[in-house]
mmCIF file of C-alpha atoms and ligand atoms in Angstrom:
data_model
loop_
_atom_site.group_PDB
_atom_site.id
_atom_site.type_symbol
_atom_site.label_atom_id
_atom_site.label_comp_id
_atom_site.label_asym_id
_atom_site.label_seq_id
_atom_site.Cartn_x
_atom_site.Cartn_y
_atom_site.Cartn_z
ATOM 1 C CA MET A 1 16.832 -181.627 80.124
ATOM 2 C CA LEU A 2 15.864 -178.097 81.134
ATOM 3 C CA VAL A 3 15.393 -177.165 84.773
ATOM 4 C CA LEU A 4 13.868 -174.072 86.311
ATOM 5 C CA GLY A 5 15.881 -173.260 89.568
ATOM 6 C CA ILE A 6 14.476 -171.054 92.425
ATOM 7 C CA GLU A 7 16.504 -169.537 95.260
ATOM 8 C CA SER A 8 15.292 -167.427 98.237
ATOM 9 C CA SER A 9 17.316 -168.641 101.289
ATOM 10 C CA CYS A 10 18.771 -165.243 102.323
ATOM 11 C CA ASP A 11 18.771 -161.800 100.622
ATOM 12 C CA GLU A 12 18.650 -162.664 96.960
ATOM 13 C CA THR A 13 15.488 -163.624 95.086
ATOM 14 C CA ALA A 14 16.746 -165.639 92.147
ATOM 15 C CA ALA A 15 15.543 -167.814 89.266
ATOM 16 C CA ALA A 16 17.479 -169.544 86.377
ATOM 17 C CA VAL A 17 17.045 -172.008 83.600
ATOM 18 C CA VAL A 18 19.966 -174.422 83.226
ATOM 19 C CA ASP A 19 20.322 -177.626 81.046
ATOM 20 C CA GLY A 20 21.424 -181.113 82.212
ATOM 21 C CA THR A 21 25.078 -180.298 81.088
ATOM 22 C CA GLY A 22 25.221 -177.249 83.308
ATOM 23 C CA LEU A 23 24.839 -174.709 80.478
ATOM 24 C CA VAL A 24 23.180 -171.592 81.953
ATOM 25 C CA ARG A 25 20.283 -170.421 79.666
ATOM 26 C CA SER A 26 19.245 -167.606 81.997
ATOM 27 C CA ASP A 27 20.270 -166.382 85.371
ATOM 28 C CA VAL A 28 18.165 -163.643 87.193
ATOM 29 C CA VAL A 29 19.213 -162.325 90.592
ATOM 30 C CA HIS A 30 17.296 -159.617 92.368
ATOM 31 C CA SER A 31 19.576 -158.511 95.349
ATOM 32 C CA GLN A 32 18.078 -156.999 98.513
ATOM 33 C CA VAL A 33 21.453 -155.428 99.497
ATOM 34 C CA ARG A 34 20.025 -151.820 99.553
ATOM 35 C CA LEU A 35 17.013 -152.901 101.654
ATOM 36 C CA HIS A 36 19.155 -154.194 104.410
ATOM 37 C CA ALA A 37 22.059 -151.652 104.149
ATOM 38 C CA ASP A 38 20.932 -149.345 106.935
ATOM 39 C CA TYR A 39 20.820 -152.220 109.315
ATOM 40 C CA GLY A 40 24.285 -153.603 108.562
ATOM 41 C CA GLY A 41 23.023 -157.135 108.058
ATOM 42 C CA VAL A 42 19.874 -159.092 106.807
ATOM 43 C CA VAL A 43 16.654 -158.452 108.543
ATOM 44 C CA PRO A 44 14.704 -161.683 108.095
ATOM 45 C CA GLU A 45 11.049 -160.376 108.160
ATOM 46 C CA LEU A 46 12.063 -157.680 105.468
ATOM 47 C CA ALA A 47 13.732 -160.273 103.457
ATOM 48 C CA SER A 48 10.619 -162.611 103.319
ATOM 49 C CA ARG A 49 8.443 -159.624 102.410
ATOM 50 C CA ASP A 50 10.711 -158.620 99.603
ATOM 51 C CA HIS A 51 10.988 -162.193 98.266
ATOM 52 C CA LEU A 52 7.212 -162.311 98.153
ATOM 53 C CA ARG A 53 7.123 -159.082 95.993
ATOM 54 C CA ASN A 54 9.783 -160.237 93.655
ATOM 55 C CA ILE A 55 9.468 -163.917 93.181
ATOM 56 C CA GLY A 56 6.832 -163.853 90.445
ATOM 57 C CA PRO A 57 8.557 -161.250 88.179
ATOM 58 C CA VAL A 58 11.985 -162.935 88.740
ATOM 59 C CA VAL A 59 10.689 -166.482 87.547
ATOM 60 C CA ARG A 60 8.922 -164.707 84.629
ATOM 61 C CA GLU A 61 12.071 -163.017 83.609
ATOM 62 C CA ALA A 62 14.172 -166.158 83.796
ATOM 63 C CA LEU A 63 11.748 -168.091 81.497
ATOM 64 C CA ASP A 64 11.635 -165.107 79.093
ATOM 65 C CA ARG A 65 15.322 -164.536 78.966
ATOM 66 C CA ALA A 66 15.910 -168.292 78.240
ATOM 67 C CA GLY A 67 13.243 -168.044 75.574
ATOM 68 C CA VAL A 68 11.107 -170.942 77.023
ATOM 69 C CA SER A 69 7.811 -171.560 78.562
ATOM 70 C CA MET A 70 6.883 -174.010 81.419
ATOM 71 C CA ASN A 71 6.027 -176.536 78.733
ATOM 72 C CA ASP A 72 9.754 -176.752 77.760
ATOM 73 C CA ILE A 73 10.905 -177.284 81.419
ATOM 74 C CA ASP A 74 11.434 -180.753 82.633
ATOM 75 C CA GLY A 75 11.403 -180.062 86.295
ATOM 76 C CA VAL A 76 11.401 -177.354 89.151
ATOM 77 C CA ALA A 77 14.377 -177.169 91.637
ATOM 78 C CA VAL A 78 14.147 -175.123 94.776
ATOM 79 C CA THR A 79 16.481 -174.228 97.756
ATOM 80 C CA HIS A 80 14.681 -175.743 100.759
ATOM 81 C CA ARG A 81 17.557 -175.631 103.224
ATOM 82 C CA PRO A 82 19.610 -174.172 104.940
ATOM 83 C CA GLY A 83 18.600 -170.480 105.361
ATOM 84 C CA LEU A 84 16.068 -168.170 106.949
ATOM 85 C CA VAL A 85 12.883 -170.256 107.156
ATOM 86 C CA GLY A 86 10.536 -167.370 106.382
ATOM 87 C CA ALA A 87 12.596 -166.457 103.317
ATOM 88 C CA LEU A 88 13.067 -170.190 102.206
ATOM 89 C CA LEU A 89 9.201 -170.668 102.412
ATOM 90 C CA VAL A 90 8.569 -168.043 99.696
ATOM 91 C CA GLY A 91 10.712 -169.898 97.094
ATOM 92 C CA VAL A 92 9.397 -173.337 98.178
ATOM 93 C CA GLN A 93 5.811 -172.407 97.991
ATOM 94 C CA ALA A 94 6.257 -170.649 94.603
ATOM 95 C CA ALA A 95 8.126 -173.731 93.340
ATOM 96 C CA LYS A 96 5.400 -176.008 94.494
ATOM 97 C CA GLY A 97 2.655 -173.908 92.875
ATOM 98 C CA ILE A 98 4.566 -173.560 89.579
ATOM 99 C CA ALA A 99 5.402 -177.324 89.386
ATOM 100 C CA TRP A 100 1.834 -178.380 90.276
ATOM 101 C CA ALA A 101 0.163 -176.006 87.747
ATOM 102 C CA ALA A 102 2.557 -177.154 85.000
ATOM 103 C CA GLY A 103 2.517 -180.916 85.866
ATOM 104 C CA LYS A 104 6.275 -181.044 86.318
ATOM 105 C CA PRO A 105 8.393 -182.857 88.990
ATOM 106 C CA LEU A 106 9.743 -180.910 91.973
ATOM 107 C CA VAL A 107 13.090 -181.433 93.720
ATOM 108 C CA GLY A 108 14.401 -179.708 96.762
ATOM 109 C CA VAL A 109 18.122 -178.672 96.817
ATOM 110 C CA ASP A 110 20.334 -178.044 99.751
ATOM 111 C CA HIS A 111 21.883 -174.542 99.216
ATOM 112 C CA LEU A 112 25.361 -175.776 100.138
ATOM 113 C CA VAL A 113 25.270 -178.541 97.603
ATOM 114 C CA GLY A 114 24.304 -175.821 95.055
ATOM 115 C CA HIS A 115 27.378 -173.889 95.973
ATOM 116 C CA LEU A 116 29.503 -176.967 95.630
ATOM 117 C CA VAL A 117 28.291 -177.767 92.079
ATOM 118 C CA ALA A 118 28.438 -174.153 90.957
ATOM 119 C CA VAL A 119 32.003 -174.721 89.550
ATOM 120 C CA TYR A 120 30.595 -176.909 86.774
ATOM 121 C CA LEU A 121 28.142 -174.269 85.596
ATOM 122 C CA ARG A 122 29.013 -173.221 81.957
ATOM 123 C CA ARG A 123 28.219 -169.642 81.105
ATOM 124 C CA GLY A 124 29.540 -169.956 77.523
ATOM 125 C CA GLU A 125 29.920 -172.876 75.214
ATOM 126 C CA SER A 126 33.709 -172.681 75.508
ATOM 127 C CA ASP A 127 34.120 -172.940 79.291
ATOM 128 C CA ALA A 128 36.469 -175.364 80.817
ATOM 129 C CA PRO A 129 34.808 -178.737 81.934
ATOM 130 C CA GLY A 130 35.601 -178.205 85.668
ATOM 131 C CA PRO A 131 37.548 -180.007 88.396
ATOM 132 C CA ALA A 132 38.177 -183.727 88.505
ATOM 133 C CA LEU A 133 36.377 -185.601 91.241
ATOM 134 C CA PRO A 134 37.177 -185.981 94.225
ATOM 135 C CA PHE A 135 38.012 -182.347 94.842
ATOM 136 C CA VAL A 136 38.355 -180.182 98.043
ATOM 137 C CA CYS A 137 36.233 -176.976 98.256
ATOM 138 C CA LEU A 138 36.422 -173.980 100.477
ATOM 139 C CA LEU A 139 32.902 -172.329 100.737
ATOM 140 C CA ALA A 140 33.118 -168.970 102.359
ATOM 141 C CA SER A 141 30.054 -166.732 102.390
ATOM 142 C CA GLY A 142 28.115 -164.387 104.760
ATOM 143 C CA GLY A 143 26.309 -167.365 106.336
ATOM 144 C CA HIS A 144 28.657 -170.359 105.943
ATOM 145 C CA THR A 145 32.398 -171.038 106.092
ATOM 146 C CA ALA A 146 33.603 -174.690 105.708
ATOM 147 C CA ILE A 147 36.010 -176.904 103.793
ATOM 148 C CA TYR A 148 34.497 -180.037 102.136
ATOM 149 C CA ARG A 149 35.772 -183.150 100.298
ATOM 150 C CA VAL A 150 33.516 -183.778 97.348
ATOM 151 C CA ASP A 151 33.552 -187.418 96.002
ATOM 152 C CA ALA A 152 30.334 -187.112 94.006
ATOM 153 C CA LEU A 153 27.884 -184.224 93.357
ATOM 154 C CA ASP A 154 25.135 -185.296 95.884
ATOM 155 C CA ALA A 155 24.808 -184.678 99.495
ATOM 156 C CA ASP A 156 25.714 -188.371 100.479
ATOM 157 C CA HIS A 157 29.169 -188.034 98.966
ATOM 158 C CA ILE A 158 30.158 -184.746 100.496
ATOM 159 C CA ALA A 159 32.073 -184.509 103.739
ATOM 160 C CA GLU A 160 32.821 -181.529 105.893
ATOM 161 C CA LEU A 161 36.553 -181.528 106.809
ATOM 162 C CA GLY A 162 36.246 -178.444 109.051
ATOM 163 C CA ALA A 163 34.092 -175.347 109.490
ATOM 164 C CA THR A 164 34.043 -172.169 111.451
ATOM 165 C CA ARG A 165 33.203 -172.533 115.172
ATOM 166 C CA ASP A 166 31.553 -169.130 115.226
ATOM 167 C CA ASP A 167 31.144 -166.412 112.673
ATOM 168 C CA ALA A 168 31.383 -167.065 108.913
ATOM 169 C CA ALA A 169 34.240 -165.336 107.169
ATOM 170 C CA GLY A 170 31.914 -162.934 105.186
ATOM 171 C CA GLU A 171 30.057 -162.145 108.413
ATOM 172 C CA ALA A 172 33.376 -161.058 109.895
ATOM 173 C CA PHE A 173 34.073 -158.879 106.928
ATOM 174 C CA ASP A 174 30.490 -157.357 107.327
ATOM 175 C CA LYS A 175 30.911 -156.780 111.120
ATOM 176 C CA VAL A 176 34.459 -155.274 110.878
ATOM 177 C CA ALA A 177 33.258 -152.984 108.116
ATOM 178 C CA LYS A 178 30.448 -151.842 110.376
ATOM 179 C CA LEU A 179 32.844 -151.125 113.267
ATOM 180 C CA LEU A 180 34.989 -149.101 110.828
ATOM 181 C CA GLY A 181 31.963 -147.284 109.492
ATOM 182 C CA LEU A 182 32.464 -148.616 105.947
ATOM 183 C CA GLY A 183 28.881 -149.742 105.296
ATOM 184 C CA TYR A 184 27.270 -152.991 104.089
ATOM 185 C CA PRO A 185 28.158 -155.397 102.571
ATOM 186 C CA GLY A 186 31.541 -155.249 104.201
ATOM 187 C CA GLY A 187 33.692 -157.476 101.862
ATOM 188 C CA PRO A 188 33.996 -155.207 98.923
ATOM 189 C CA ALA A 189 34.414 -152.120 101.118
ATOM 190 C CA ILE A 190 37.166 -153.696 103.230
ATOM 191 C CA GLU A 191 38.877 -154.905 99.928
ATOM 192 C CA ARG A 192 38.828 -151.266 98.568
ATOM 193 C CA ALA A 193 40.209 -149.853 101.805
ATOM 194 C CA ALA A 194 42.884 -152.588 102.156
ATOM 195 C CA ALA A 195 44.230 -151.775 98.693
ATOM 196 C CA ALA A 196 45.436 -148.443 100.125
ATOM 197 C CA GLY A 197 46.565 -149.758 103.489
ATOM 198 C CA ASP A 198 49.704 -151.338 104.984
ATOM 199 C CA ALA A 199 49.072 -154.587 106.766
ATOM 200 C CA SER A 200 52.403 -154.531 108.724
ATOM 201 C CA ARG A 201 51.282 -151.422 110.725
ATOM 202 C CA VAL A 202 48.447 -153.196 112.547
ATOM 203 C CA ALA A 203 49.056 -156.539 114.354
ATOM 204 C CA LEU A 204 46.003 -158.808 114.313
ATOM 205 C CA VAL A 205 46.035 -162.522 115.171
ATOM 206 C CA ALA A 206 43.734 -164.902 113.185
ATOM 207 C CA PRO A 207 42.612 -167.404 115.718
ATOM 208 C CA MET A 208 43.268 -171.174 115.041
ATOM 209 C CA ALA A 209 45.484 -170.089 112.210
ATOM 210 C CA ARG A 210 48.078 -172.814 113.131
ATOM 211 C CA SER A 211 45.908 -175.238 114.996
ATOM 212 C CA GLY A 212 46.667 -178.148 112.606
ATOM 213 C CA SER A 213 42.986 -178.873 112.135
ATOM 214 C CA PHE A 214 40.644 -177.478 109.356
ATOM 215 C CA GLU A 215 38.312 -175.793 111.893
ATOM 216 C CA MET A 216 38.250 -172.009 111.869
ATOM 217 C CA SER A 217 37.161 -169.153 113.997
ATOM 218 C CA PHE A 218 36.527 -165.560 112.887
ATOM 219 C CA SER A 219 34.758 -163.876 115.890
ATOM 220 C CA GLY A 220 38.062 -163.300 117.891
ATOM 221 C CA ILE A 221 39.602 -161.183 115.167
ATOM 222 C CA LYS A 222 36.430 -159.112 114.953
ATOM 223 C CA THR A 223 36.745 -158.479 118.734
ATOM 224 C CA GLN A 224 40.410 -157.448 118.338
ATOM 225 C CA VAL A 225 39.270 -154.718 115.875
ATOM 226 C CA ALA A 226 36.563 -153.659 118.250
ATOM 227 C CA GLN A 227 39.137 -153.257 121.047
ATOM 228 C CA LEU A 228 41.502 -151.399 118.781
ATOM 229 C CA VAL A 229 38.759 -148.880 117.739
ATOM 230 C CA ARG A 230 37.766 -148.507 121.369
ATOM 231 C CA ALA A 231 41.395 -147.982 122.441
ATOM 232 C CA ARG A 232 41.520 -145.005 120.002
ATOM 233 C CA GLY A 233 38.339 -143.681 121.348
ATOM 234 C CA GLY A 234 36.610 -144.398 118.045
ATOM 235 C CA LEU A 235 38.885 -141.868 116.336
ATOM 236 C CA LEU A 236 40.806 -143.633 113.430
ATOM 237 C CA SER A 237 42.156 -141.649 110.634
ATOM 238 C CA ALA A 238 41.316 -142.700 107.059
ATOM 239 C CA SER A 239 44.795 -144.142 106.695
ATOM 240 C CA ASP A 240 44.535 -146.031 109.993
ATOM 241 C CA VAL A 241 41.181 -147.594 108.739
ATOM 242 C CA ASN A 242 42.937 -148.680 105.492
ATOM 243 C CA ASP A 243 45.859 -150.298 107.536
ATOM 244 C CA VAL A 244 43.330 -152.105 109.823
ATOM 245 C CA CYS A 245 41.554 -153.395 106.696
ATOM 246 C CA ALA A 246 44.792 -154.601 105.053
ATOM 247 C CA SER A 247 45.760 -156.380 108.210
ATOM 248 C CA PHE A 248 42.263 -158.004 108.667
ATOM 249 C CA GLN A 249 42.034 -158.989 105.056
ATOM 250 C CA ALA A 250 45.501 -160.539 105.044
ATOM 251 C CA ALA A 251 44.877 -162.603 108.309
ATOM 252 C CA VAL A 252 41.505 -163.873 107.154
ATOM 253 C CA THR A 253 42.358 -164.665 103.569
ATOM 254 C CA GLY A 254 45.685 -166.169 104.603
ATOM 255 C CA VAL A 255 43.976 -168.713 106.995
ATOM 256 C CA LEU A 256 41.252 -169.584 104.471
ATOM 257 C CA ALA A 257 43.850 -170.203 101.787
ATOM 258 C CA ARG A 258 46.312 -172.176 103.892
ATOM 259 C CA LYS A 259 43.628 -174.342 105.348
ATOM 260 C CA VAL A 260 42.002 -175.290 102.048
ATOM 261 C CA ILE A 261 45.355 -176.085 100.379
ATOM 262 C CA ASP A 262 46.530 -178.106 103.443
ATOM 263 C CA ALA A 263 43.250 -180.028 103.368
ATOM 264 C CA ALA A 264 43.649 -180.899 99.620
ATOM 265 C CA ALA A 265 47.205 -182.066 100.406
ATOM 266 C CA ARG A 266 46.034 -184.213 103.223
ATOM 267 C CA GLU A 267 43.199 -185.726 101.191
ATOM 268 C CA ARG A 268 45.518 -186.331 98.247
ATOM 269 C CA VAL A 269 43.262 -184.753 95.727
ATOM 270 C CA THR A 270 44.537 -182.807 92.707
ATOM 271 C CA ASP A 271 41.847 -180.196 92.400
ATOM 272 C CA VAL A 272 40.835 -177.394 94.719
ATOM 273 C CA VAL A 273 37.797 -175.093 94.391
ATOM 274 C CA ILE A 274 36.862 -171.903 96.183
ATOM 275 C CA GLY A 275 33.379 -170.535 96.282
ATOM 276 C CA GLY A 276 30.867 -168.423 98.109
ATOM 277 C CA GLY A 277 30.672 -164.507 98.157
ATOM 278 C CA VAL A 278 34.129 -164.168 99.933
ATOM 279 C CA ALA A 279 35.747 -165.943 96.909
ATOM 280 C CA ALA A 280 35.113 -162.559 95.138
ATOM 281 C CA ASN A 281 38.116 -161.302 97.186
ATOM 282 C CA THR A 282 41.183 -160.732 94.977
ATOM 283 C CA GLU A 283 43.625 -161.458 97.878
ATOM 284 C CA LEU A 284 41.974 -164.693 98.677
ATOM 285 C CA ARG A 285 42.041 -165.729 94.849
ATOM 286 C CA ARG A 286 45.607 -164.754 94.519
ATOM 287 C CA CYS A 287 46.746 -166.434 97.787
ATOM 288 C CA THR A 288 44.935 -169.714 97.118
ATOM 289 C CA THR A 289 46.220 -169.841 93.501
ATOM 290 C CA ASP A 290 49.888 -169.196 94.557
ATOM 291 C CA LEU A 291 49.834 -171.728 97.489
ATOM 292 C CA GLY A 292 48.091 -174.259 95.271
ATOM 293 C CA ALA A 293 50.539 -173.786 92.463
ATOM 294 C CA ALA A 294 53.390 -174.295 94.916
ATOM 295 C CA ARG A 295 52.047 -177.667 95.808
ATOM 296 C CA GLY A 296 51.183 -178.701 92.227
ATOM 297 C CA LEU A 297 47.465 -178.373 92.794
ATOM 298 C CA ARG A 298 44.910 -177.134 90.218
ATOM 299 C CA VAL A 299 42.836 -174.271 91.694
ATOM 300 C CA TRP A 300 39.504 -173.565 90.352
ATOM 301 C CA ILE A 301 37.807 -170.208 90.984
ATOM 302 C CA PRO A 302 34.345 -169.781 89.410
ATOM 303 C CA PRO A 303 33.323 -166.420 87.990
ATOM 304 C CA ILE A 304 31.759 -164.166 90.615
ATOM 305 C CA ALA A 305 28.212 -164.750 89.334
ATOM 306 C CA SER A 306 28.674 -168.463 90.155
ATOM 307 C CA CYS A 307 30.276 -167.750 93.603
ATOM 308 C CA THR A 308 27.618 -165.490 95.053
ATOM 309 C CA ASP A 309 23.993 -166.681 95.673
ATOM 310 C CA ASN A 310 22.271 -167.525 92.454
ATOM 311 C CA ALA A 311 19.617 -170.025 91.146
ATOM 312 C CA ALA A 312 21.720 -171.375 88.329
ATOM 313 C CA MET A 313 23.611 -173.568 90.886
ATOM 314 C CA ILE A 314 20.342 -174.677 92.317
ATOM 315 C CA ALA A 315 18.913 -175.626 88.922
ATOM 316 C CA TYR A 316 21.983 -177.584 88.124
ATOM 317 C CA ALA A 317 22.063 -179.406 91.415
ATOM 318 C CA GLY A 318 18.347 -180.122 90.852
ATOM 319 C CA ALA A 319 19.094 -181.409 87.268
ATOM 320 C CA LEU A 320 21.575 -183.921 88.796
ATOM 321 C CA ARG A 321 18.897 -185.113 91.273
ATOM 322 C CA LEU A 322 16.256 -185.297 88.607
ATOM 323 C CA ALA A 323 18.652 -187.327 86.321
ATOM 324 C CA ALA A 324 19.185 -189.696 89.242
ATOM 325 C CA GLY A 325 15.502 -190.328 89.418
ATOM 326 C CA ALA A 326 14.793 -188.194 92.549
ATOM 327 C CA ARG A 327 11.364 -186.477 93.145
ATOM 328 C CA ASP A 328 10.055 -184.740 96.166
ATOM 329 C CA PRO A 329 6.480 -184.628 97.305
ATOM 330 C CA PHE A 330 4.425 -181.430 97.543
ATOM 331 C CA GLY A 331 4.840 -181.766 101.310
ATOM 332 C CA LEU A 332 8.404 -180.606 100.959
ATOM 333 C CA VAL A 333 9.278 -178.277 103.866
ATOM 334 C CA ALA A 334 11.748 -175.478 104.383
ATOM 335 C CA GLU A 335 14.470 -176.209 107.123
ATOM 336 C CA SER A 336 16.993 -173.834 108.681
ATOM 337 C CA ARG A 337 19.790 -176.536 108.847
ATOM 338 C CA THR A 338 21.837 -178.223 106.054
ATOM 339 C CA SER A 339 21.502 -181.806 105.297
ATOM 340 C CA LEU A 340 25.301 -182.208 105.078
ATOM 341 C CA GLU A 341 26.743 -183.875 108.036
ATOM 342 C CA ARG A 342 28.687 -181.602 110.288
ATOM 343 C CA SER A 343 32.094 -182.347 111.995
ATOM 344 C CA THR A 344 32.684 -179.041 113.615
ATOM 345 C CA ARG A 345 30.810 -178.191 116.743
ATOM 346 C CA LYS A 346 29.561 -174.530 116.900
ATOM 347 C CA GLY A 347 30.008 -172.368 119.977
ATOM 348 C CA ARG A 348 32.403 -172.262 123.003
ATOM 349 C CA GLY A 349 33.532 -174.884 125.392
ATOM 350 C CA LYS A 350 35.843 -177.839 125.649
ATOM 351 C CA ARG A 351 36.032 -180.340 122.689
HETATM 352 O O1 LIG B 1 27.555 -165.928 98.906
HETATM 353 P P1 LIG B 1 27.079 -164.553 99.239
HETATM 354 O O2 LIG B 1 26.680 -163.581 98.205
HETATM 355 O O3 LIG B 1 25.692 -164.595 100.170
HETATM 356 C C1 LIG B 1 25.641 -165.404 101.293
HETATM 357 O O4 LIG B 1 26.105 -164.937 102.409
HETATM 358 O O5 LIG B 1 25.175 -166.567 101.188
HETATM 359 O O6 LIG B 1 28.161 -163.898 100.254
HETATM 360 C C2 LIG B 1 27.999 -162.626 100.817
HETATM 361 C C3 LIG B 1 29.249 -162.357 101.680
HETATM 362 C C4 LIG B 1 29.079 -160.990 102.436
HETATM 363 O O7 LIG B 1 29.476 -161.374 103.782
HETATM 364 C C5 LIG B 1 30.151 -160.084 101.795
HETATM 365 O O8 LIG B 1 30.732 -159.231 102.738
HETATM 366 C C6 LIG B 1 31.225 -161.211 101.326
HETATM 367 O O9 LIG B 1 30.543 -162.258 100.920
HETATM 368 N N1 LIG B 1 31.950 -160.658 100.237
HETATM 369 C C7 LIG B 1 33.317 -160.397 100.208
HETATM 370 C C8 LIG B 1 33.751 -159.798 99.104
HETATM 371 N N2 LIG B 1 32.608 -159.620 98.269
HETATM 372 C C9 LIG B 1 31.494 -160.206 98.978
HETATM 373 N N3 LIG B 1 34.151 -160.714 101.245
HETATM 374 C C10 LIG B 1 35.429 -160.321 100.998
HETATM 375 N N4 LIG B 1 35.869 -159.761 99.802
HETATM 376 C C11 LIG B 1 35.087 -159.447 98.857
HETATM 377 N N5 LIG B 1 35.416 -158.852 97.802
HETATM 378 ZN ZN1 LIG B 2 25.094 -168.927 99.710
#
């Protein structure tokens, strides 16, 4: 089975061709990072317009690189939730047009399910088969941060064990980088600065670090950095900035790693996965691998191309749905929220 996947939920226009075993035949990602860089975050209207400009060429390139035409494709999978609705609409409408014109079935995919199956993508024939089910997965990106128990690779068998109550972890990296004048996206910039810093020279507290639950919070630590910058009148030396980055990175990656490993231990699974753009962070990779090894767990970290937003994960999640007999009507709509049930309530107030 060959599936064309299309992704446009945020600031990447992507298309890919993947087979029913997860083998990636092509994977094209057009990033809008430079378009949004001056604003320090994604501007929804600009994102939609850029998707519209690029969706056609990106799909064409994915088919060309895979060496196939629409005749060879068995179905079209598209991210239809969660995300920016105006951005999602571009991919959804393109997928409908392509599927209708070629007479192929259409399936909608929840972007988060895509991230959770990405660990099974094979980018070379010799790749390892992937984790044993059930597994526990930390998904940490610019838009989402949650820990899931995955019993099977469909939305009905995925349970949220805990999520952030406010900002996503990647969002915190981006906002702190902006406060420190390091540019966008913040994750890689903070990681580079942190490498030259000394975490012990700046005390930052990661909220809910020891709360005993798998819920998280990252807006408080961003505020601590803002207060620190204000207290110094906005004048931080380059070495101060490096120290703040090191302390911030250690606090955030430490919480993420401890929570996902504790969750895996409580759920009595043997396999742990980390994914999403923040999983590109070397400190998070090292910390999760070390804590997992100490508890006898197998930690899986997909290659970065499978962690960040891509359409190969959408194509594979779609292939699994198609193989199970799922089909969506051409009335498929874009929705801002995930279909996965949430256990964590967002926002302030008593629980
Ligand atoms: O998954 P992704 O590419 O897009 C979505 O947000 O869905 O994740 C992007 C996020 C950004 O917030 C970025 O700052 C963060 O991942 N990120 C990192 C690193 N690389 C990217 N965070 C920490 N360390 C990194 N090396
Ligand atoms: Zn994502």
